[in-house]
Amino acid sequence: MACERSTQHDVIVIGGGPAGLAFARSLADSGLRIAIVERQPHDALADPAFDGREIALTHRSADILQKLGVWDRIDAAEIAPLRKAVVLNGSSPFALSFGGEREGADRLGHLVPNHLIRRALFQSIDGQTGLSLITGQAVTEVRTDADGAMVRLSDGTVLTGALLVAADSRFSDVRGRLGIGAEINRLGRSMMVVRVAHEGEHGGVATEWFEHGHTMAMLPLNGALSSAVLTLPAGEMDRLMRLDEAALGQELTRRYQARLGDMRVVSSPHVYPLATTYSHRFVTRRAALIGDAAVGMHPVTAHGFNFGLQGQATLAGLIAQAVAKGGDIAAPALLSRYEWTHRLATKPLYSATNLIVGLYTDERLPQRIVRHAALRAAARLPLLRGGVTRLLMQH
Ligand SMILES: Cc1cc2nc3c(=O)[nH]c(=O)nc-3n(C[C@H](O)[C@H](O)[C@H](O)COP(=O)(O)OP(=O)(O)OC[C@H]3O[C@@H](n4cnc5c(N)ncnc54)[C@H](O)[C@@H]3O)c2cc1C
């Protein structure tokens, strides 16, 4: 008869993505025994491949990463300043802009390649005292009760702990196993991200351009380089993915109306099907959801990981307080405090983003008129513009 292996921890984190790794790092000084379970192999975590995502980080997120000792592990030459953001609507010459108007701040935020954030996070937890990293394993069973949490892995190992934390993406399997439902909006569109070199200067300005039939953003990287972000109906995206590099460059140049001159593809393109998710609850008995497992934002407002960082910091802070007082790290009052703090921080922007995305991808005439009017109205409301800029900068 096979002998079942059982290991005891304080916190079991499922998912070694950016949110799970940041959370484990945040608890480094807590003295808690932490296990991270990640289904990808160890090497994919230690040295993640380029995935096309250039993550716009707020100042607050950069501060969190700095405090965690992660920021300085990212090559400074790979961090690009995001000085201003401009929203354009179709062929209208009118542009709504954010940033570039506050004194003392040279940038709205930073653009950092996702794989470098993940690599730096991995390096920061590698060898952390009390941390067990279990890779290449699937979760086959999850249970929590008043006394603790139990996780069974595909190789039969059983992990037990006081608290279970799900950080296993917006389609979180653990969330379902815990009996927590979620709002899931599958948008029927896909987003392509690819690096392009171009003749023109971007000036550190990110452009979001809502054109008939597609949405295109250009995110400024260091040098004459940008990340082209193209959103299309899923079927049309398949055609683009079959183009060779030269033809894809021409297609992107044409779609962007050569605003930055000729564009040449300089990285592999990556496609992400778009879906937004919001969990009905962020906690249940002895369990909490963090990162995309709690809130899966649309990438257009560039806040998914920013919220993920903020949420894990909130939960880790509450746990550290409980440890200091010798209290229960999964007490119902602690978990519900995390829940409402994070809900309050995320729900307004989540709802507003979904509304904007709906308005800007609906090609019926009344919606096109409304969005034109909405952009002009927003420009006339400096308080609103200032509010959005502050939200983006999060000083
Ligand atoms: C194109 C694009 C652009 C984006 N741009 C921005 C931006 O500019 N700014 C921003 O803030 N955010 C941005 N985001 C969002 C950001 O990438 C996500 O919010 C972030 O990756 C979420 O991290 P996470 O750790 O919660 O989840 P994930 O990154 O999805 O990681 C989940 C991890 O869990 C593992 N896993 C899953 N299931 C299991 C299981 N059952 N058992 C074990 N392990 C499991 C996975 O292998 C993975 O490693 C963007 C997203 C996309 C797609």
Short mmCIF file of C-alpha atoms and ligand atoms in Angstrom, two decimals:
data_model
loop_
_atom_site.label_atom_id
_atom_site.label_comp_id
_atom_site.label_asym_id
_atom_site.label_seq_id
_atom_site.Cartn_x
_atom_site.Cartn_y
_atom_site.Cartn_z
CA MET A 1 0.00 0.00 0.00
CA ALA A 2 1.39 3.45 -0.95
CA CYS A 3 2.27 5.61 2.07
CA GLU A 4 0.66 9.09 2.04
CA ARG A 5 3.09 11.95 2.67
CA SER A 6 1.74 14.73 4.86
CA THR A 7 3.32 18.12 5.57
CA GLN A 8 2.24 20.81 8.04
CA HIS A 9 2.38 24.56 7.29
CA ASP A 10 0.73 27.74 8.54
CA VAL A 11 -0.24 29.18 5.14
CA ILE A 12 -0.78 27.22 1.91
CA VAL A 13 -0.73 29.38 -1.23
CA ILE A 14 -2.04 27.83 -4.46
CA GLY A 15 -0.49 29.57 -7.49
CA GLY A 16 3.03 30.91 -7.86
CA GLY A 17 2.11 33.75 -10.22
CA PRO A 18 3.02 37.35 -9.39
CA ALA A 19 0.30 37.68 -6.70
CA GLY A 20 1.15 34.41 -4.92
CA LEU A 21 4.88 35.10 -4.95
CA ALA A 22 4.44 38.70 -3.73
CA PHE A 23 2.20 37.48 -0.89
CA ALA A 24 4.72 34.85 0.23
CA ARG A 25 7.46 37.49 0.12
CA SER A 26 5.31 39.91 2.18
CA LEU A 27 5.18 37.28 4.95
CA ALA A 28 8.96 36.67 4.93
CA ASP A 29 9.48 38.22 8.38
CA SER A 30 6.35 36.73 9.97
CA GLY A 31 7.99 33.51 11.10
CA LEU A 32 5.14 31.56 9.46
CA ARG A 33 5.72 28.31 7.57
CA ILE A 34 4.44 28.87 4.05
CA ALA A 35 3.92 26.43 1.18
CA ILE A 36 3.45 27.59 -2.41
CA VAL A 37 1.94 25.06 -4.81
CA GLU A 38 2.46 25.86 -8.50
CA ARG A 39 1.50 23.59 -11.36
CA GLN A 40 4.22 24.87 -13.71
CA PRO A 41 7.69 23.33 -13.49
CA HIS A 42 10.35 25.00 -11.33
CA ASP A 43 12.34 26.36 -14.31
CA ALA A 44 9.32 28.17 -15.77
CA LEU A 45 8.99 29.99 -12.46
CA ALA A 46 12.67 30.71 -11.92
CA ASP A 47 13.30 31.97 -15.45
CA PRO A 48 9.94 32.89 -17.01
CA ALA A 49 9.85 33.41 -20.77
CA PHE A 50 8.82 36.74 -22.36
CA ASP A 51 5.00 36.77 -22.46
CA GLY A 52 4.37 40.05 -24.30
CA ARG A 53 2.79 41.80 -21.29
CA GLU A 54 4.29 45.16 -20.38
CA ILE A 55 2.82 45.93 -16.97
CA ALA A 56 1.95 49.55 -16.18
CA LEU A 57 2.74 49.94 -12.49
CA THR A 58 1.55 52.79 -10.31
CA HIS A 59 3.90 54.58 -7.91
CA ARG A 60 2.24 52.74 -5.03
CA SER A 61 2.97 49.37 -6.66
CA ALA A 62 6.59 50.36 -7.27
CA ASP A 63 6.82 51.31 -3.55
CA ILE A 64 5.42 47.91 -2.51
CA LEU A 65 7.92 46.12 -4.76
CA GLN A 66 10.71 48.33 -3.40
CA LYS A 67 9.82 47.41 0.20
CA LEU A 68 9.74 43.73 -0.73
CA GLY A 69 13.26 43.99 -2.18
CA VAL A 70 11.94 43.14 -5.64
CA TRP A 71 12.22 46.46 -7.50
CA ASP A 72 16.03 46.60 -7.35
CA ARG A 73 16.24 43.12 -8.86
CA ILE A 74 14.70 44.43 -12.10
CA ASP A 75 17.22 45.81 -14.61
CA ALA A 76 16.63 49.61 -14.52
CA ALA A 77 17.24 49.78 -18.30
CA GLU A 78 14.09 47.66 -18.74
CA ILE A 79 11.85 50.05 -16.78
CA ALA A 80 10.25 52.66 -19.04
CA PRO A 81 8.65 55.89 -17.83
CA LEU A 82 4.98 56.37 -18.63
CA ARG A 83 4.69 60.16 -18.81
CA LYS A 84 1.22 60.67 -20.20
CA ALA A 85 -1.79 58.74 -21.49
CA VAL A 86 -3.98 59.89 -24.37
CA VAL A 87 -7.36 58.49 -25.43
CA LEU A 88 -8.46 58.94 -29.05
CA ASN A 89 -11.87 58.15 -30.53
CA GLY A 90 -12.00 57.07 -34.20
CA SER A 91 -11.03 59.75 -36.70
CA SER A 92 -11.94 62.61 -34.34
CA PRO A 93 -9.00 65.00 -33.85
CA PHE A 94 -10.12 65.40 -30.23
CA ALA A 95 -7.91 63.72 -27.59
CA LEU A 96 -8.48 63.23 -23.86
CA SER A 97 -5.20 63.21 -21.96
CA PHE A 98 -4.09 62.21 -18.46
CA GLY A 99 -0.89 63.13 -16.69
CA GLY A 100 1.78 65.59 -17.75
CA GLU A 101 -0.04 68.25 -15.75
CA ARG A 102 1.08 67.71 -12.17
CA GLU A 103 4.15 69.41 -10.89
CA GLY A 104 6.89 67.42 -9.20
CA ALA A 105 6.00 64.11 -10.87
CA ASP A 106 7.92 63.23 -13.99
CA ARG A 107 5.73 60.23 -14.79
CA LEU A 108 2.29 58.72 -14.37
CA GLY A 109 3.84 55.35 -13.65
CA HIS A 110 6.30 52.74 -14.98
CA LEU A 111 6.14 50.09 -17.69
CA VAL A 112 7.89 46.85 -16.77
CA PRO A 113 7.93 43.55 -18.72
CA ASN A 114 5.84 40.98 -16.85
CA HIS A 115 8.42 38.18 -17.12
CA LEU A 116 11.02 40.40 -15.41
CA ILE A 117 8.62 41.17 -12.54
CA ARG A 118 7.97 37.44 -12.16
CA ARG A 119 11.69 36.61 -12.28
CA ALA A 120 12.50 39.26 -9.65
CA LEU A 121 9.68 38.01 -7.42
CA PHE A 122 10.97 34.46 -7.71
CA GLN A 123 14.50 35.54 -6.81
CA SER A 124 13.13 37.39 -3.77
CA ILE A 125 11.49 34.22 -2.33
CA ASP A 126 14.17 31.74 -3.40
CA GLY A 127 15.63 30.33 -0.19
CA GLN A 128 13.21 32.25 2.08
CA THR A 129 13.26 30.75 5.60
CA GLY A 130 10.19 28.62 6.32
CA LEU A 131 9.05 28.56 2.67
CA SER A 132 8.43 25.33 0.74
CA LEU A 133 7.99 25.68 -3.00
CA ILE A 134 6.21 22.73 -4.57
CA THR A 135 6.20 22.86 -8.39
CA GLY A 136 4.83 20.73 -11.20
CA GLN A 137 1.89 19.57 -9.06
CA ALA A 138 -1.86 19.76 -9.62
CA VAL A 139 -4.32 20.17 -6.78
CA THR A 140 -6.78 17.28 -6.58
CA GLU A 141 -8.67 18.15 -3.39
CA VAL A 142 -9.19 21.17 -1.17
CA ARG A 143 -11.04 21.27 2.15
CA THR A 144 -11.37 23.81 4.93
CA ASP A 145 -13.18 23.57 8.27
CA ALA A 146 -13.14 25.41 11.58
CA ASP A 147 -9.79 23.84 12.53
CA GLY A 148 -7.78 24.32 9.35
CA ALA A 149 -7.20 23.75 5.64
CA MET A 150 -6.21 20.62 3.74
CA VAL A 151 -4.87 20.35 0.18
CA ARG A 152 -4.17 17.10 -1.66
CA LEU A 153 -1.76 17.09 -4.60
CA SER A 154 -1.62 14.87 -7.68
CA ASP A 155 1.29 12.84 -6.24
CA GLY A 156 -0.80 12.07 -3.15
CA THR A 157 0.94 14.52 -0.80
CA VAL A 158 -1.40 16.12 1.74
CA LEU A 159 -0.67 19.64 2.99
CA THR A 160 -2.35 21.00 6.10
CA GLY A 161 -2.34 24.54 7.43
CA ALA A 162 -4.25 27.24 9.27
CA LEU A 163 -5.02 29.30 6.16
CA LEU A 164 -5.45 28.53 2.46
CA VAL A 165 -4.82 31.32 -0.05
CA ALA A 166 -5.92 30.91 -3.68
CA ALA A 167 -3.80 32.85 -6.18
CA ASP A 168 -4.49 30.59 -9.14
CA SER A 169 -5.64 33.10 -11.81
CA ARG A 170 -8.97 34.59 -12.84
CA PHE A 171 -10.35 31.14 -13.72
CA SER A 172 -9.34 29.88 -10.28
CA ASP A 173 -10.07 26.19 -9.85
CA VAL A 174 -9.57 26.47 -6.09
CA ARG A 175 -12.24 29.20 -5.90
CA GLY A 176 -14.75 26.73 -7.36
CA ARG A 177 -13.59 23.94 -5.04
CA LEU A 178 -14.17 26.29 -2.08
CA GLY A 179 -17.74 26.86 -3.28
CA ILE A 180 -17.20 30.54 -4.16
CA GLY A 181 -18.92 31.75 -7.34
CA ALA A 182 -17.77 34.61 -9.56
CA GLU A 183 -19.08 37.04 -12.13
CA ILE A 184 -17.39 35.97 -15.37
CA ASN A 185 -17.72 38.08 -18.55
CA ARG A 186 -16.24 36.40 -21.62
CA LEU A 187 -15.88 39.24 -24.09
CA GLY A 188 -15.45 37.25 -27.32
CA ARG A 189 -12.40 39.34 -28.13
CA SER A 190 -8.70 38.70 -27.95
CA MET A 191 -5.81 40.98 -27.20
CA MET A 192 -2.51 40.70 -29.06
CA VAL A 193 0.62 42.14 -27.48
CA VAL A 194 3.84 42.46 -29.47
CA ARG A 195 6.92 44.70 -29.38
CA VAL A 196 7.47 46.97 -32.38
CA ALA A 197 10.33 49.24 -33.44
CA HIS A 198 9.25 52.43 -35.21
CA GLU A 199 10.63 55.51 -36.93
CA GLY A 200 8.72 58.13 -34.92
CA GLU A 201 9.17 59.31 -31.30
CA HIS A 202 6.56 58.31 -28.72
CA GLY A 203 7.69 60.84 -26.10
CA GLY A 204 6.74 58.48 -23.26
CA VAL A 205 3.07 58.85 -24.17
CA ALA A 206 0.72 55.85 -24.10
CA THR A 207 -2.06 56.05 -26.66
CA GLU A 208 -5.37 54.22 -26.48
CA TRP A 209 -7.23 54.52 -29.76
CA PHE A 210 -10.81 53.31 -30.18
CA GLU A 211 -11.29 52.82 -33.90
CA HIS A 212 -14.23 51.31 -35.77
CA GLY A 213 -13.83 47.51 -35.47
CA HIS A 214 -10.69 47.43 -33.32
CA THR A 215 -8.99 49.02 -30.33
CA MET A 216 -5.28 49.68 -30.42
CA ALA A 217 -2.94 50.90 -27.72
CA MET A 218 0.71 51.81 -28.04
CA LEU A 219 2.72 51.61 -24.82
CA PRO A 220 6.04 53.50 -24.85
CA LEU A 221 9.17 51.45 -24.08
CA ASN A 222 12.74 52.72 -23.85
CA GLY A 223 14.17 53.86 -27.20
CA ALA A 224 12.17 53.88 -30.43
CA LEU A 225 10.22 50.85 -29.23
CA SER A 226 6.60 50.35 -28.21
CA SER A 227 4.35 47.55 -27.19
CA ALA A 228 1.48 47.35 -29.67
CA VAL A 229 -1.72 46.13 -28.02
CA LEU A 230 -4.45 45.21 -30.49
CA THR A 231 -7.95 44.06 -29.51
CA LEU A 232 -10.05 42.26 -32.13
CA PRO A 233 -12.91 39.77 -32.33
CA ALA A 234 -11.40 36.33 -31.66
CA GLY A 235 -11.92 35.02 -35.22
CA GLU A 236 -10.14 37.98 -36.82
CA MET A 237 -7.21 37.55 -34.45
CA ASP A 238 -6.63 34.02 -35.79
CA ARG A 239 -6.01 35.51 -39.25
CA LEU A 240 -3.45 37.99 -37.87
CA MET A 241 -1.62 35.26 -35.97
CA ARG A 242 -1.04 33.44 -39.27
CA LEU A 243 0.83 36.45 -40.76
CA ASP A 244 4.63 36.41 -40.90
CA GLU A 245 6.60 39.11 -39.06
CA ALA A 246 6.89 41.49 -42.02
CA ALA A 247 3.19 41.24 -42.89
CA LEU A 248 2.19 41.71 -39.23
CA GLY A 249 4.36 44.85 -39.05
CA GLN A 250 2.62 46.22 -42.14
CA GLU A 251 -0.81 45.38 -40.75
CA LEU A 252 -0.06 47.14 -37.44
CA THR A 253 1.37 50.18 -39.28
CA ARG A 254 -1.78 50.39 -41.39
CA ARG A 255 -4.12 49.98 -38.42
CA TYR A 256 -2.23 52.68 -36.51
CA GLN A 257 -2.35 54.91 -39.61
CA ALA A 258 1.46 55.20 -39.54
CA ARG A 259 1.27 57.69 -36.63
CA LEU A 260 4.73 56.46 -35.53
CA GLY A 261 5.94 55.77 -39.08
CA ASP A 262 6.68 52.23 -40.26
CA MET A 263 6.50 49.64 -37.51
CA ARG A 264 8.66 46.50 -37.47
CA VAL A 265 7.82 43.51 -35.27
CA VAL A 266 10.73 42.73 -32.90
CA SER A 267 9.27 40.12 -30.51
CA SER A 268 7.04 37.10 -30.57
CA PRO A 269 3.34 38.09 -30.55
CA HIS A 270 1.18 36.80 -27.67
CA VAL A 271 -2.60 36.54 -27.65
CA TYR A 272 -4.88 36.61 -24.60
CA PRO A 273 -8.63 35.89 -24.81
CA LEU A 274 -10.41 38.66 -22.90
CA ALA A 275 -12.59 37.95 -19.87
CA THR A 276 -13.24 39.97 -16.76
CA THR A 277 -14.05 38.27 -13.46
CA TYR A 278 -15.08 39.37 -10.00
CA SER A 279 -15.51 36.83 -7.19
CA HIS A 280 -18.75 36.91 -5.25
CA ARG A 281 -16.71 36.60 -2.07
CA PHE A 282 -12.98 36.98 -1.42
CA VAL A 283 -12.98 34.81 1.70
CA THR A 284 -14.60 31.75 3.22
CA ARG A 285 -13.81 29.66 6.28
CA ARG A 286 -9.99 29.60 6.65
CA ALA A 287 -9.46 30.66 3.03
CA ALA A 288 -8.92 33.84 1.03
CA LEU A 289 -8.60 34.71 -2.68
CA ILE A 290 -5.93 37.15 -3.87
CA GLY A 291 -4.73 38.52 -7.24
CA ASP A 292 -6.78 37.70 -10.34
CA ALA A 293 -8.52 34.90 -8.42
CA ALA A 294 -10.32 37.69 -6.51
CA VAL A 295 -10.52 40.40 -9.20
CA GLY A 296 -9.80 39.79 -12.90
CA MET A 297 -9.63 43.27 -14.43
CA HIS A 298 -9.83 44.12 -18.14
CA PRO A 299 -6.24 45.02 -19.14
CA VAL A 300 -7.35 48.33 -20.71
CA THR A 301 -7.06 50.27 -17.43
CA ALA A 302 -3.83 48.43 -16.57
CA HIS A 303 -4.82 47.72 -12.99
CA GLY A 304 -4.94 43.92 -12.59
CA PHE A 305 -1.54 43.43 -11.01
CA ASN A 306 -1.68 46.82 -9.27
CA PHE A 307 -4.81 45.59 -7.48
CA GLY A 308 -3.18 42.19 -6.94
CA LEU A 309 -0.22 43.81 -5.19
CA GLN A 310 -2.47 46.03 -3.11
CA GLY A 311 -4.71 43.12 -2.04
CA GLN A 312 -1.90 40.80 -1.02
CA ALA A 313 -0.32 43.65 0.98
CA THR A 314 -3.63 44.21 2.80
CA LEU A 315 -4.00 40.53 3.69
CA ALA A 316 -0.33 40.09 4.64
CA GLY A 317 -0.51 43.22 6.83
CA LEU A 318 -3.53 41.87 8.74
CA ILE A 319 -1.83 38.49 9.18
CA ALA A 320 1.36 40.14 10.48
CA GLN A 321 -0.73 42.04 13.06
CA ALA A 322 -2.40 38.79 14.17
CA VAL A 323 0.99 37.06 14.50
CA ALA A 324 2.33 39.97 16.59
CA LYS A 325 -0.64 39.61 18.97
CA GLY A 326 -0.43 35.82 19.03
CA GLY A 327 -3.89 35.65 17.36
CA ASP A 328 -5.44 33.35 14.78
CA ILE A 329 -4.13 34.20 11.26
CA ALA A 330 -7.42 33.01 9.74
CA ALA A 331 -9.87 34.49 12.23
CA PRO A 332 -13.24 35.30 10.61
CA ALA A 333 -12.96 38.99 11.61
CA LEU A 334 -9.50 39.26 9.99
CA LEU A 335 -10.69 37.65 6.77
CA SER A 336 -13.80 39.79 6.52
CA ARG A 337 -11.70 42.92 7.11
CA TYR A 338 -9.52 41.89 4.14
CA GLU A 339 -12.65 41.23 2.09
CA TRP A 340 -14.27 44.62 2.54
CA THR A 341 -11.01 46.59 2.32
CA HIS A 342 -10.16 44.98 -1.01
CA ARG A 343 -13.72 45.16 -2.33
CA LEU A 344 -13.84 48.88 -1.56
CA ALA A 345 -10.47 49.37 -3.31
CA THR A 346 -11.39 47.47 -6.46
CA LYS A 347 -15.13 47.48 -7.18
CA PRO A 348 -15.51 51.10 -8.41
CA LEU A 349 -12.74 50.83 -11.03
CA TYR A 350 -13.76 47.28 -12.00
CA SER A 351 -17.34 48.44 -12.71
CA ALA A 352 -16.27 51.66 -14.43
CA THR A 353 -13.80 49.76 -16.65
CA ASN A 354 -16.46 47.26 -17.76
CA LEU A 355 -18.81 50.15 -18.56
CA ILE A 356 -16.17 51.95 -20.63
CA VAL A 357 -15.15 48.76 -22.44
CA GLY A 358 -18.82 48.09 -23.29
CA LEU A 359 -19.28 51.60 -24.61
CA TYR A 360 -16.08 51.61 -26.62
CA THR A 361 -16.51 48.23 -28.27
CA ASP A 362 -20.14 48.69 -29.24
CA GLU A 363 -20.20 49.80 -32.88
CA ARG A 364 -23.88 50.77 -33.05
CA LEU A 365 -24.44 54.40 -33.97
CA PRO A 366 -26.04 55.61 -30.69
CA GLN A 367 -23.13 54.16 -28.69
CA ARG A 368 -20.62 55.83 -31.02
CA ILE A 369 -22.35 59.18 -30.48
CA VAL A 370 -22.47 58.65 -26.71
CA ARG A 371 -18.75 57.86 -26.45
CA HIS A 372 -17.82 60.90 -28.48
CA ALA A 373 -19.94 63.06 -26.16
CA ALA A 374 -18.54 61.27 -23.08
CA LEU A 375 -14.94 62.00 -24.08
CA ARG A 376 -15.68 65.69 -24.62
CA ALA A 377 -17.60 65.91 -21.34
CA ALA A 378 -14.71 64.26 -19.48
CA ALA A 379 -12.29 66.79 -20.96
CA ARG A 380 -14.43 69.64 -19.64
CA LEU A 381 -14.40 68.19 -16.12
CA PRO A 382 -10.90 68.83 -14.79
CA LEU A 383 -11.90 67.30 -11.44
CA LEU A 384 -12.74 64.01 -13.12
CA ARG A 385 -9.54 64.07 -15.17
CA GLY A 386 -7.51 64.98 -12.09
CA GLY A 387 -9.23 62.16 -10.18
CA VAL A 388 -8.36 59.59 -12.83
CA THR A 389 -4.78 60.85 -13.00
CA ARG A 390 -4.44 60.58 -9.22
CA LEU A 391 -5.91 57.08 -9.31
CA LEU A 392 -3.41 56.08 -11.99
CA MET A 393 -0.51 57.60 -10.10
CA GLN A 394 -1.59 56.45 -6.62
CA HIS A 395 0.84 58.65 -4.72
C1 LIG B 1 -2.24 41.53 -22.08
C2 LIG B 1 -2.28 41.86 -20.61
C3 LIG B 1 -1.78 43.07 -20.18
C4 LIG B 1 -1.81 43.40 -18.81
N1 LIG B 1 -1.35 44.62 -18.44
C5 LIG B 1 -1.41 44.97 -17.12
C6 LIG B 1 -0.94 46.25 -16.69
O1 LIG B 1 -0.49 47.07 -17.50
N2 LIG B 1 -1.01 46.55 -15.36
C7 LIG B 1 -1.51 45.67 -14.44
O2 LIG B 1 -1.54 46.01 -13.26
N3 LIG B 1 -1.95 44.45 -14.83
C8 LIG B 1 -1.92 44.09 -16.13
N4 LIG B 1 -2.35 42.85 -16.52
C9 LIG B 1 -2.89 41.93 -15.49
C10 LIG B 1 -1.80 41.08 -14.81
O3 LIG B 1 -1.01 40.42 -15.76
C11 LIG B 1 -2.49 40.10 -13.88
O4 LIG B 1 -3.32 40.83 -13.00
C12 LIG B 1 -1.50 39.27 -13.05
O5 LIG B 1 -0.73 38.43 -13.86
C13 LIG B 1 -2.27 38.39 -12.07
O6 LIG B 1 -1.38 37.66 -11.28
P1 LIG B 1 -1.89 36.38 -10.47
O7 LIG B 1 -0.70 35.85 -9.78
O8 LIG B 1 -3.10 36.72 -9.71
O9 LIG B 1 -2.40 35.36 -11.60
P2 LIG B 1 -1.64 34.67 -12.79
O10 LIG B 1 -0.62 35.56 -13.38
O11 LIG B 1 -2.72 34.16 -13.69
O12 LIG B 1 -0.87 33.46 -12.12
C14 LIG B 1 -1.57 32.35 -11.59
C15 LIG B 1 -0.58 31.25 -11.30
O13 LIG B 1 -1.27 30.15 -10.71
C16 LIG B 1 -0.87 28.94 -11.34
N5 LIG B 1 -2.01 28.01 -11.22
C17 LIG B 1 -3.22 28.10 -11.80
N6 LIG B 1 -4.02 27.11 -11.39
C18 LIG B 1 -3.28 26.37 -10.51
C19 LIG B 1 -3.56 25.20 -9.76
N7 LIG B 1 -4.75 24.60 -9.78
N8 LIG B 1 -2.58 24.69 -8.97
C20 LIG B 1 -1.37 25.29 -8.92
N9 LIG B 1 -1.06 26.41 -9.62
C21 LIG B 1 -2.01 26.93 -10.40
C22 LIG B 1 -0.55 29.34 -12.77
O14 LIG B 1 0.32 28.41 -13.38
C23 LIG B 1 0.11 30.70 -12.55
O15 LIG B 1 1.49 30.59 -12.32
C24 LIG B 1 -2.35 42.50 -17.87
C25 LIG B 1 -2.86 41.27 -18.31
C26 LIG B 1 -2.84 40.95 -19.67
C27 LIG B 1 -3.39 39.64 -20.13
#
